[in-house]
Amino acid sequence: MTGIISNLFEEQSNLVKEAREEIRRVYLSDDRPWVIGYSGGKDSTVVVQLIFDTLSKMPENELHKKVYIISSDTLVETPLIIQSINTTLNRVENKALKLGLPIETHKVQPVIEQSFWVNIIGRGYPSPNQTFRWCTDRLKIDPANRFVKDKVDTFGEVIMVLGVREKESRTRANVIKSHSVTGKELMRHSTLSNAFVYAPIKKFDLDDVWNYLLNNESPWGDDNYELYQLYSESNSGECPLVIDKTVKESAGSCGNSRFGCWVCTVVNEDKALTGFIQNGHDWMKPLLVFRNWLTNIRDDRTMRMKHRTNGQTYFLPVKTKVIDGIEKIIIDKKGSREKDYIPLDNFSIIEKKELKSYIKEHNINLSEGYDPLILIRDEDGNLNRFGLGGYTLEARKEILTRLLKLQKQLKHPDIENYQLISELELKEIRKHWFKAGDFEDGLPEITSKILDYSIDFEQDDRLVFSQEELNQLELTCQQEGLDFNLVKKLLMIEKDYSGLKVKRGLLEDLGSALKQDYLHL
């Protein structure tokens, strides 16, 4: 037994020694700067620590190029994780400066226009799931790529250094293999030109990672045992910094047993948040409650428009099942959530060719939350329901109201007045609400009612109607047989172009509004 343990330690020592030698050799081989992706987890911590250690032992004249350490802040990171990342980045930069190492740390964030809350609450995007995982590109890949492209523009080529391992999974091993060149340490980056990928720990397994961290002190003063404790408390793994759109699926969902966004709706259960709460971080319970609510409302048809944002309508075939002698419509739910069943007799069945007149006769607004219990019979005799689009404006207002109330009640143990959504995001959301027809300008009113402080919203000279004026406009549209939402959209388009000498695009925007599918069923 003693011999076996000795062999294991010797193999570990050799593996680390080889990694350090390779890092030094690759670093000295050219002048291309390195960009290290740091997620705050075990694998990326090993990479940063190995590189920091290696550079600190090299003579000053060999430290000839920059090493940039970037970490992705999606603006909705799990609070404990982003707090740990911020602390580490500060310590790394200060220690590197003290030792004269060419290391800089940077956080990359999504542009405000593409933040999670601007997309959900502003544009009305349905919360992400496995089939519509829009968040990875906007929150993680694009911010990292902007940083890399900036360095490519400056230096011509860069090398991305990532904590990916062949033994992490078969999928990851195949991805690494497909991008590798025989006999070379560097891999091709599949989507960024003039960028290459270096994986210094690709031969490490999970035991190698933890053995290294728990037997080698952090050179900048972190406690690697605290990182181990963080993993133990979260019941989860690491959320990698993803920089390649073609391999984002292999990275997995960061909400599925990984460090990632506290609001991740891709998975049914957020094991990281649950794990933290079970290990004593009770102050995070309201986050989990909100996250679960946001996950569930995705299936709530009363929260969703019955057409896409561009006005396109589509139909979904329905299935029926006889239960206790009653034929019922099967309502599927995403993931493993239980299906719902509604008696077929609850629905009105409408022939597709008669749908437009039925909607007009019953004054059905497909942009609102009301869910008409109708089934559409197509030319082949099959029954369908309206497919769902984004969240309605009323649903977006409810999400924002609940989020602001959560922000007000949340008691972060280390940060006073902890913000879940920024003022910049609120101002951007306000612009999208205008475009969606919120002529009452409801966002400033919502924030002033909930928050203990006032936000300096700029006076907007766009169309702002009183509720009485809007009611009169809606009544006029009904009397004239006009679509109220279409009239509001046309007014907003005209206002956007007013005052411009060159109104290029005006006719196209008007035409697009007039050709929306739901107007021509």
XYZ file of C-alpha atoms in Angstrom:
521
model
C 0.000 0.000 0.000
C 2.844 2.393 0.893
C 4.403 1.799 -2.509
C 1.126 2.556 -4.285
C 0.713 5.869 -2.421
C 4.337 6.798 -3.148
C 3.822 6.078 -6.833
C 0.723 8.262 -6.903
C 2.571 11.219 -5.363
C 5.480 10.688 -7.764
C 3.142 10.646 -10.762
C 1.457 13.823 -9.503
C 4.837 15.509 -9.008
C 5.974 14.539 -12.508
C 2.712 15.768 -14.034
C 3.029 19.174 -12.358
C 6.713 19.416 -13.275
C 5.934 18.637 -16.913
C 3.148 21.209 -16.935
C 5.444 23.937 -15.589
C 8.171 23.085 -18.104
C 5.660 23.151 -20.950
C 4.213 26.482 -19.780
C 7.699 28.040 -19.754
C 8.535 26.605 -23.173
C 5.280 27.768 -24.799
C 5.534 31.210 -23.175
C 9.073 31.752 -24.520
C 8.291 30.374 -27.991
C 6.796 33.588 -29.423
C 5.649 37.146 -28.694
C 1.898 36.501 -28.782
C 0.231 37.632 -25.530
C -1.768 35.194 -23.440
C -5.385 35.630 -22.390
C -6.302 33.277 -19.531
C -9.956 32.468 -18.976
C -10.592 32.443 -15.215
C -13.984 31.301 -13.916
C -13.184 31.103 -10.213
C -13.444 27.309 -10.204
C -10.912 24.590 -9.589
C -9.637 24.030 -13.148
C -9.055 27.671 -14.025
C -7.524 28.258 -10.578
C -4.963 25.504 -11.245
C -4.091 27.081 -14.603
C -3.630 30.588 -13.185
C -1.647 29.297 -10.218
C 0.659 27.156 -12.386
C 1.329 30.049 -14.774
C 1.824 32.564 -11.948
C 4.271 30.184 -10.221
C 6.154 29.499 -13.440
C 6.533 33.163 -14.400
C 7.604 34.133 -10.868
C 10.568 31.739 -11.150
C 11.715 33.039 -14.562
C 14.406 35.755 -14.899
C 13.155 39.266 -15.617
C 14.610 39.368 -19.128
C 12.441 36.376 -20.127
C 9.168 38.014 -19.056
C 8.748 39.544 -22.487
C 4.971 39.508 -23.082
C 1.695 40.268 -21.337
C -0.565 37.741 -19.655
C -4.169 38.918 -19.324
C -6.459 37.113 -16.895
C -10.120 37.670 -17.784
C -13.158 36.611 -15.833
C -16.736 36.717 -17.043
C -19.235 38.668 -14.943
C -22.667 38.044 -16.443
C -24.161 40.603 -13.986
C -26.302 37.777 -12.580
C -23.548 35.653 -11.059
C -24.202 33.743 -7.847
C -23.245 36.358 -5.200
C -20.748 34.194 -3.300
C -18.959 33.223 -6.516
C -18.570 36.718 -7.948
C -17.433 37.941 -4.545
C -14.723 35.257 -4.510
C -13.682 36.088 -8.093
C -13.403 39.811 -7.349
C -11.218 39.124 -4.311
C -8.929 36.785 -6.253
C -8.505 39.127 -9.224
C -7.478 41.957 -6.895
C -4.995 39.756 -5.048
C -3.483 38.381 -8.270
C -2.989 41.850 -9.735
C -1.468 43.281 -6.543
C 0.907 40.337 -6.096
C 1.930 40.413 -9.773
C 2.660 44.146 -9.496
C 4.749 43.561 -6.377
C 6.786 40.817 -8.096
C 7.115 42.692 -11.388
C 5.201 40.069 -13.387
C 3.537 41.121 -16.698
C 0.088 40.020 -15.488
C -3.126 42.050 -15.662
C -6.611 41.065 -14.533
C -9.863 42.135 -16.186
C -13.572 41.424 -15.779
C -15.596 41.190 -18.980
C -19.303 41.991 -18.901
C -22.134 42.005 -21.419
C -23.027 45.380 -22.890
C -26.063 46.776 -21.082
C -28.194 46.359 -24.211
C -27.644 42.584 -23.992
C -27.825 42.009 -20.242
C -30.031 39.262 -18.837
C -32.632 41.646 -17.405
C -32.746 43.884 -20.481
C -33.499 40.827 -22.616
C -36.041 39.331 -20.186
C -37.777 42.428 -18.814
C -37.035 44.844 -21.637
C -37.395 42.815 -24.834
C -39.632 40.182 -23.251
C -37.441 37.209 -24.163
C -38.731 34.007 -22.551
C -36.298 32.789 -19.929
C -33.594 30.492 -21.371
C -34.021 26.738 -21.624
C -32.080 23.956 -23.322
C -33.660 24.597 -26.731
C -33.455 28.405 -26.537
C -30.298 29.111 -24.563
C -29.755 32.656 -25.741
C -27.936 33.663 -22.563
C -24.576 31.940 -23.203
C -23.768 33.947 -26.326
C -24.888 37.316 -24.989
C -23.618 37.069 -21.417
C -20.435 35.004 -21.715
C -19.132 34.371 -25.229
C -19.590 37.814 -26.776
C -17.974 39.777 -23.881
C -14.940 37.467 -23.831
C -14.636 37.579 -27.609
C -14.705 41.379 -27.623
C -11.723 41.399 -25.274
C -9.843 38.838 -27.378
C -10.579 40.691 -30.634
C -9.316 43.913 -29.077
C -6.007 42.222 -28.272
C -5.880 40.686 -31.762
C -6.279 44.172 -33.224
C -3.409 45.375 -31.034
C -0.973 42.448 -31.303
C -2.017 40.611 -34.481
C -2.465 37.229 -32.760
C -3.230 36.019 -29.236
C -3.231 32.734 -27.351
C -6.240 31.832 -25.202
C -5.224 29.766 -22.158
C -8.060 27.656 -20.801
C -8.541 25.167 -17.965
C -10.055 22.431 -20.125
C -9.247 18.774 -19.463
C -9.592 15.725 -21.684
C -10.723 13.594 -18.740
C -13.480 16.010 -17.747
C -15.849 14.265 -20.151
C -15.838 12.299 -23.390
C -17.433 15.268 -25.157
C -14.743 17.643 -23.930
C -12.023 15.189 -24.964
C -13.477 14.989 -28.481
C -13.648 18.789 -28.729
C -10.010 19.153 -27.651
C -8.938 16.446 -30.084
C -10.843 17.988 -32.999
C -9.079 21.337 -32.525
C -5.587 19.927 -31.890
C -2.687 19.713 -34.318
C -0.438 16.666 -33.923
C 2.854 17.544 -32.242
C 1.709 21.047 -31.282
C 0.718 22.430 -27.886
C -1.615 25.013 -29.437
C -5.065 24.332 -30.834
C -6.925 26.232 -33.510
C -9.714 28.506 -32.370
C -12.679 27.587 -34.512
C -14.456 30.956 -34.592
C -11.901 33.672 -33.794
C -9.347 34.312 -36.493
C -5.769 34.908 -35.333
C -6.538 33.338 -31.959
C -5.145 30.035 -30.720
C -5.936 27.925 -27.668
C -3.503 26.452 -25.144
C -4.683 23.952 -22.505
C -1.823 23.384 -20.007
C -3.786 20.942 -17.792
C -5.529 18.940 -20.504
C -3.854 15.731 -19.170
C -4.970 16.312 -15.566
C -7.807 14.315 -14.062
C -10.030 15.469 -11.194
C -7.753 14.004 -8.501
C -4.733 15.738 -10.063
C -6.536 19.071 -9.880
C -7.459 18.802 -6.206
C -4.121 17.229 -5.227
C -2.318 20.178 -6.746
C -4.554 22.806 -5.137
C -4.520 21.240 -1.665
C -0.757 20.627 -1.670
C 0.434 23.915 -3.199
C -0.187 27.272 -1.561
C -1.764 29.992 -3.621
C 1.025 32.420 -4.626
C -1.257 35.453 -4.205
C -2.589 34.485 -0.774
C -5.913 32.753 -1.430
C -6.842 29.721 0.647
C -7.383 26.772 -1.694
C -9.156 24.935 1.100
C -11.801 27.680 1.004
C -12.300 26.922 -2.694
C -12.710 23.251 -1.826
C -15.250 24.236 0.837
C -17.089 26.366 -1.721
C -17.469 23.334 -3.955
C -18.606 21.200 -1.057
C -21.251 23.729 -0.016
C -22.619 24.292 -3.505
C -22.874 20.589 -4.425
C -21.641 21.705 -7.828
C -18.869 21.953 -10.348
C -17.295 24.777 -12.273
C -18.856 27.067 -14.868
C -16.144 27.481 -17.507
C -15.421 30.713 -19.321
C -16.766 29.907 -22.784
C -15.118 31.632 -25.749
C -16.247 29.482 -28.669
C -19.810 29.389 -30.027
C -19.206 26.017 -31.679
C -18.391 24.271 -28.390
C -20.784 26.044 -26.022
C -23.011 22.969 -25.864
C -20.121 20.858 -24.575
C -19.616 23.391 -21.784
C -23.028 22.466 -20.452
C -25.485 24.619 -18.620
C -23.885 26.556 -15.806
C -27.012 26.076 -13.744
C -26.722 22.302 -13.847
C -24.481 21.431 -10.894
C -22.090 24.258 -11.750
C -21.071 27.657 -10.509
C -22.954 30.119 -12.641
C -25.872 32.534 -12.735
C -28.140 32.568 -9.684
C -31.104 33.076 -11.984
C -30.348 30.176 -14.368
C -33.608 28.699 -15.693
C -32.071 26.142 -18.047
C -32.247 23.406 -15.413
C -35.106 22.264 -13.212
C -33.146 22.584 -9.961
C -30.342 24.998 -9.106
C -28.133 22.715 -7.041
C -25.533 25.405 -6.376
C -27.965 27.831 -4.742
C -29.685 24.986 -2.903
C -26.326 23.704 -1.663
C -25.246 27.108 -0.358
C -28.541 27.527 1.497
C -28.318 24.042 3.014
C -24.851 24.926 4.295
C -25.976 27.977 6.239
C -26.263 30.831 3.734
C -29.926 31.403 4.535
C -29.886 34.975 3.214
C -29.888 33.506 -0.322
C -33.272 31.775 0.100
C -35.212 34.657 -1.541
C -32.966 34.316 -4.614
C -33.890 30.659 -4.978
C -37.607 31.402 -4.529
C -37.490 34.057 -7.257
C -35.446 31.840 -9.565
C -37.969 28.992 -9.194
C -40.862 31.363 -9.905
C -39.136 32.696 -13.024
C -38.575 29.140 -14.227
C -42.228 28.202 -13.762
C -43.811 31.224 -15.465
C -42.167 30.255 -18.744
C -44.915 27.657 -19.139
C -47.677 30.082 -18.093
C -49.551 30.989 -21.273
C -51.151 33.991 -19.577
C -47.658 35.529 -19.240
C -46.766 35.098 -22.921
C -47.813 36.741 -26.176
C -49.382 34.472 -28.772
C -47.026 35.729 -31.469
C -43.310 36.313 -31.708
C -41.773 39.751 -31.187
C -41.697 40.347 -34.947
C -45.428 39.600 -35.145
C -45.008 36.098 -36.560
C -47.634 33.585 -35.463
C -47.154 29.834 -35.450
C -49.173 26.845 -34.341
C -48.311 23.843 -32.199
C -50.066 20.491 -32.667
C -51.846 19.212 -29.575
C -52.128 15.680 -28.267
C -55.027 14.226 -26.342
C -55.346 11.449 -23.787
C -58.399 9.797 -22.286
C -58.245 9.963 -18.474
C -61.094 8.510 -16.408
C -63.255 8.436 -19.517
C -62.664 12.120 -20.339
C -60.627 13.196 -23.369
C -58.090 15.809 -22.306
C -55.510 18.025 -23.992
C -51.939 17.246 -22.881
C -50.026 20.388 -21.863
C -46.320 19.596 -22.050
C -43.847 21.254 -19.701
C -40.142 21.815 -20.254
C -37.716 19.467 -18.556
C -39.083 16.930 -16.095
C -41.935 19.092 -14.796
C -45.289 17.323 -14.656
C -47.669 17.723 -17.591
C -51.060 19.385 -17.233
C -54.310 17.997 -18.664
C -57.307 20.134 -19.695
C -60.640 18.603 -20.767
C -61.168 18.903 -24.518
C -64.695 20.187 -23.902
C -63.217 23.345 -22.337
C -62.016 24.473 -25.764
C -63.779 25.967 -28.763
C -62.638 24.363 -32.003
C -62.209 26.846 -34.871
C -61.500 26.100 -38.514
C -58.252 27.781 -39.531
C -59.921 29.694 -42.379
C -62.370 31.198 -39.878
C -59.749 32.138 -37.279
C -59.279 35.784 -38.298
C -62.986 36.588 -38.171
C -63.331 34.706 -34.824
C -60.521 36.746 -33.254
C -62.032 39.999 -34.532
C -65.530 39.058 -33.421
C -64.390 38.156 -29.911
C -61.936 41.087 -29.675
C -58.988 38.806 -28.833
C -55.642 40.595 -28.390
C -52.798 38.163 -29.089
C -50.274 40.542 -27.487
C -51.910 40.339 -24.067
C -51.892 37.665 -21.406
C -55.430 36.435 -21.953
C -55.194 32.861 -23.263
C -58.189 32.091 -25.503
C -59.256 28.473 -25.014
C -59.465 27.754 -28.718
C -58.093 24.957 -30.858
C -57.430 25.567 -34.533
C -58.300 22.760 -36.934
C -55.991 22.848 -39.969
C -56.666 21.640 -43.527
C -55.670 18.078 -42.582
C -58.087 17.961 -39.643
C -55.355 18.213 -36.972
C -55.890 20.318 -33.859
C -53.400 23.080 -32.951
C -52.896 25.863 -30.417
C -51.223 29.206 -30.827
C -47.489 28.964 -30.232
C -46.045 31.292 -27.606
C -43.878 34.360 -28.093
C -42.162 36.609 -25.582
C -43.491 37.826 -22.256
C -46.347 40.303 -22.431
C -45.722 43.861 -21.297
C -47.793 43.205 -18.166
C -45.713 40.103 -17.404
C -42.500 42.120 -17.787
C -43.865 44.678 -15.336
C -44.622 41.911 -12.847
C -41.124 40.413 -13.213
C -39.534 43.816 -12.606
C -41.791 44.525 -9.618
C -40.886 41.222 -7.972
C -37.181 41.682 -8.754
C -37.063 45.156 -7.211
C -38.919 43.947 -4.117
C -36.425 41.082 -3.840
C -33.525 43.521 -4.163
C -34.976 45.686 -1.398
C -35.463 42.792 1.048
C -32.194 40.944 0.314
C -29.663 41.158 3.138
C -26.211 40.462 1.722
C -23.917 39.839 4.722
C -20.986 41.800 3.277
C -22.457 44.311 0.809
C -24.919 46.986 1.890
C -27.599 47.912 -0.680
C -26.706 44.942 -2.871
C -28.078 45.466 -6.394
C -29.652 42.738 -8.521
C -30.393 45.103 -11.395
C -28.544 48.321 -12.207
C -29.897 51.784 -12.970
C -28.369 51.561 -16.456
C -30.378 48.394 -17.088
C -33.566 50.052 -15.842
C -33.046 52.979 -18.218
C -32.460 50.594 -21.140
C -35.557 48.577 -20.222
C -37.587 51.780 -20.259
C -36.624 52.341 -23.917
C -37.834 48.859 -24.868
C -41.110 49.372 -23.019
C -41.738 52.504 -25.068
C -41.262 50.477 -28.246
C -43.634 47.836 -26.885
C -46.354 50.469 -26.491
C -45.941 51.522 -22.871
C -47.024 55.060 -23.585
C -47.946 55.558 -19.933
C -44.188 55.364 -19.119
C -44.797 52.967 -16.247
C -41.219 52.088 -15.288
C -40.349 55.228 -13.277
C -43.567 54.793 -11.321
C -42.769 51.146 -10.509
C -39.256 51.963 -9.264
C -40.351 54.971 -7.192
C -43.000 52.914 -5.386
C -40.607 50.136 -4.382
C -37.148 51.602 -3.912
C -36.116 53.860 -1.052
C -34.285 56.176 -3.430
C -35.215 57.946 -6.658
C -33.590 57.282 -10.014
C -32.790 60.237 -12.226
C -34.687 59.219 -15.348
C -34.214 61.642 -18.216
C -37.313 63.440 -19.381
C -38.406 61.595 -22.505
C -40.164 63.609 -25.182
C -41.568 60.569 -26.897
C -45.246 59.768 -26.894
C -46.539 59.732 -23.336
C -50.297 59.407 -22.962
C -52.452 59.616 -19.908
C -54.518 56.557 -19.097
C -57.668 58.423 -20.139
C -56.156 59.297 -23.526
C -55.053 55.705 -24.073
C -58.524 54.432 -23.224
C -60.014 56.839 -25.753
C -57.502 55.795 -28.424
C -58.264 52.111 -27.786
C -62.009 52.776 -27.999
C -61.563 54.609 -31.305
C -59.542 51.689 -32.698
C -62.303 49.258 -31.707
C -64.966 51.413 -33.352
C -62.963 51.680 -36.564
C -61.894 48.031 -36.603
C -58.207 48.876 -36.174
C -55.625 46.890 -34.212
C -54.737 48.969 -31.135
C -51.212 47.577 -30.837
C -50.553 48.240 -34.511
C -51.652 51.874 -34.163
C -49.331 52.324 -31.166
C -46.449 50.744 -33.088
C -47.030 53.033 -36.091
C -47.123 56.095 -33.823
C -43.851 55.048 -32.208
C -42.162 54.466 -35.587
C -43.257 57.900 -36.801
C -41.996 59.508 -33.611
C -38.603 57.782 -33.910
C -38.103 59.306 -37.362
C -39.539 62.758 -36.631
C -36.981 65.540 -36.840
C -34.612 63.536 -39.046
C -33.732 65.107 -42.384
C -32.994 61.728 -43.944
C -35.660 59.188 -43.024
C -33.954 56.179 -44.573
C -35.658 53.034 -43.351
C -38.983 54.652 -42.443
C -40.987 52.939 -45.186
C -39.349 49.581 -44.423
C -40.217 49.875 -40.716
C -43.804 50.893 -41.509
C -44.124 48.027 -43.977
C -42.745 45.542 -41.461
C -45.294 46.681 -38.861
C -48.165 46.379 -41.326
C -47.130 42.885 -42.469
C -47.031 41.205 -39.060
C -48.493 37.699 -39.266
C -51.061 38.092 -36.522
C -52.762 40.862 -38.539
C -53.340 38.551 -41.494
C -54.384 35.200 -40.063
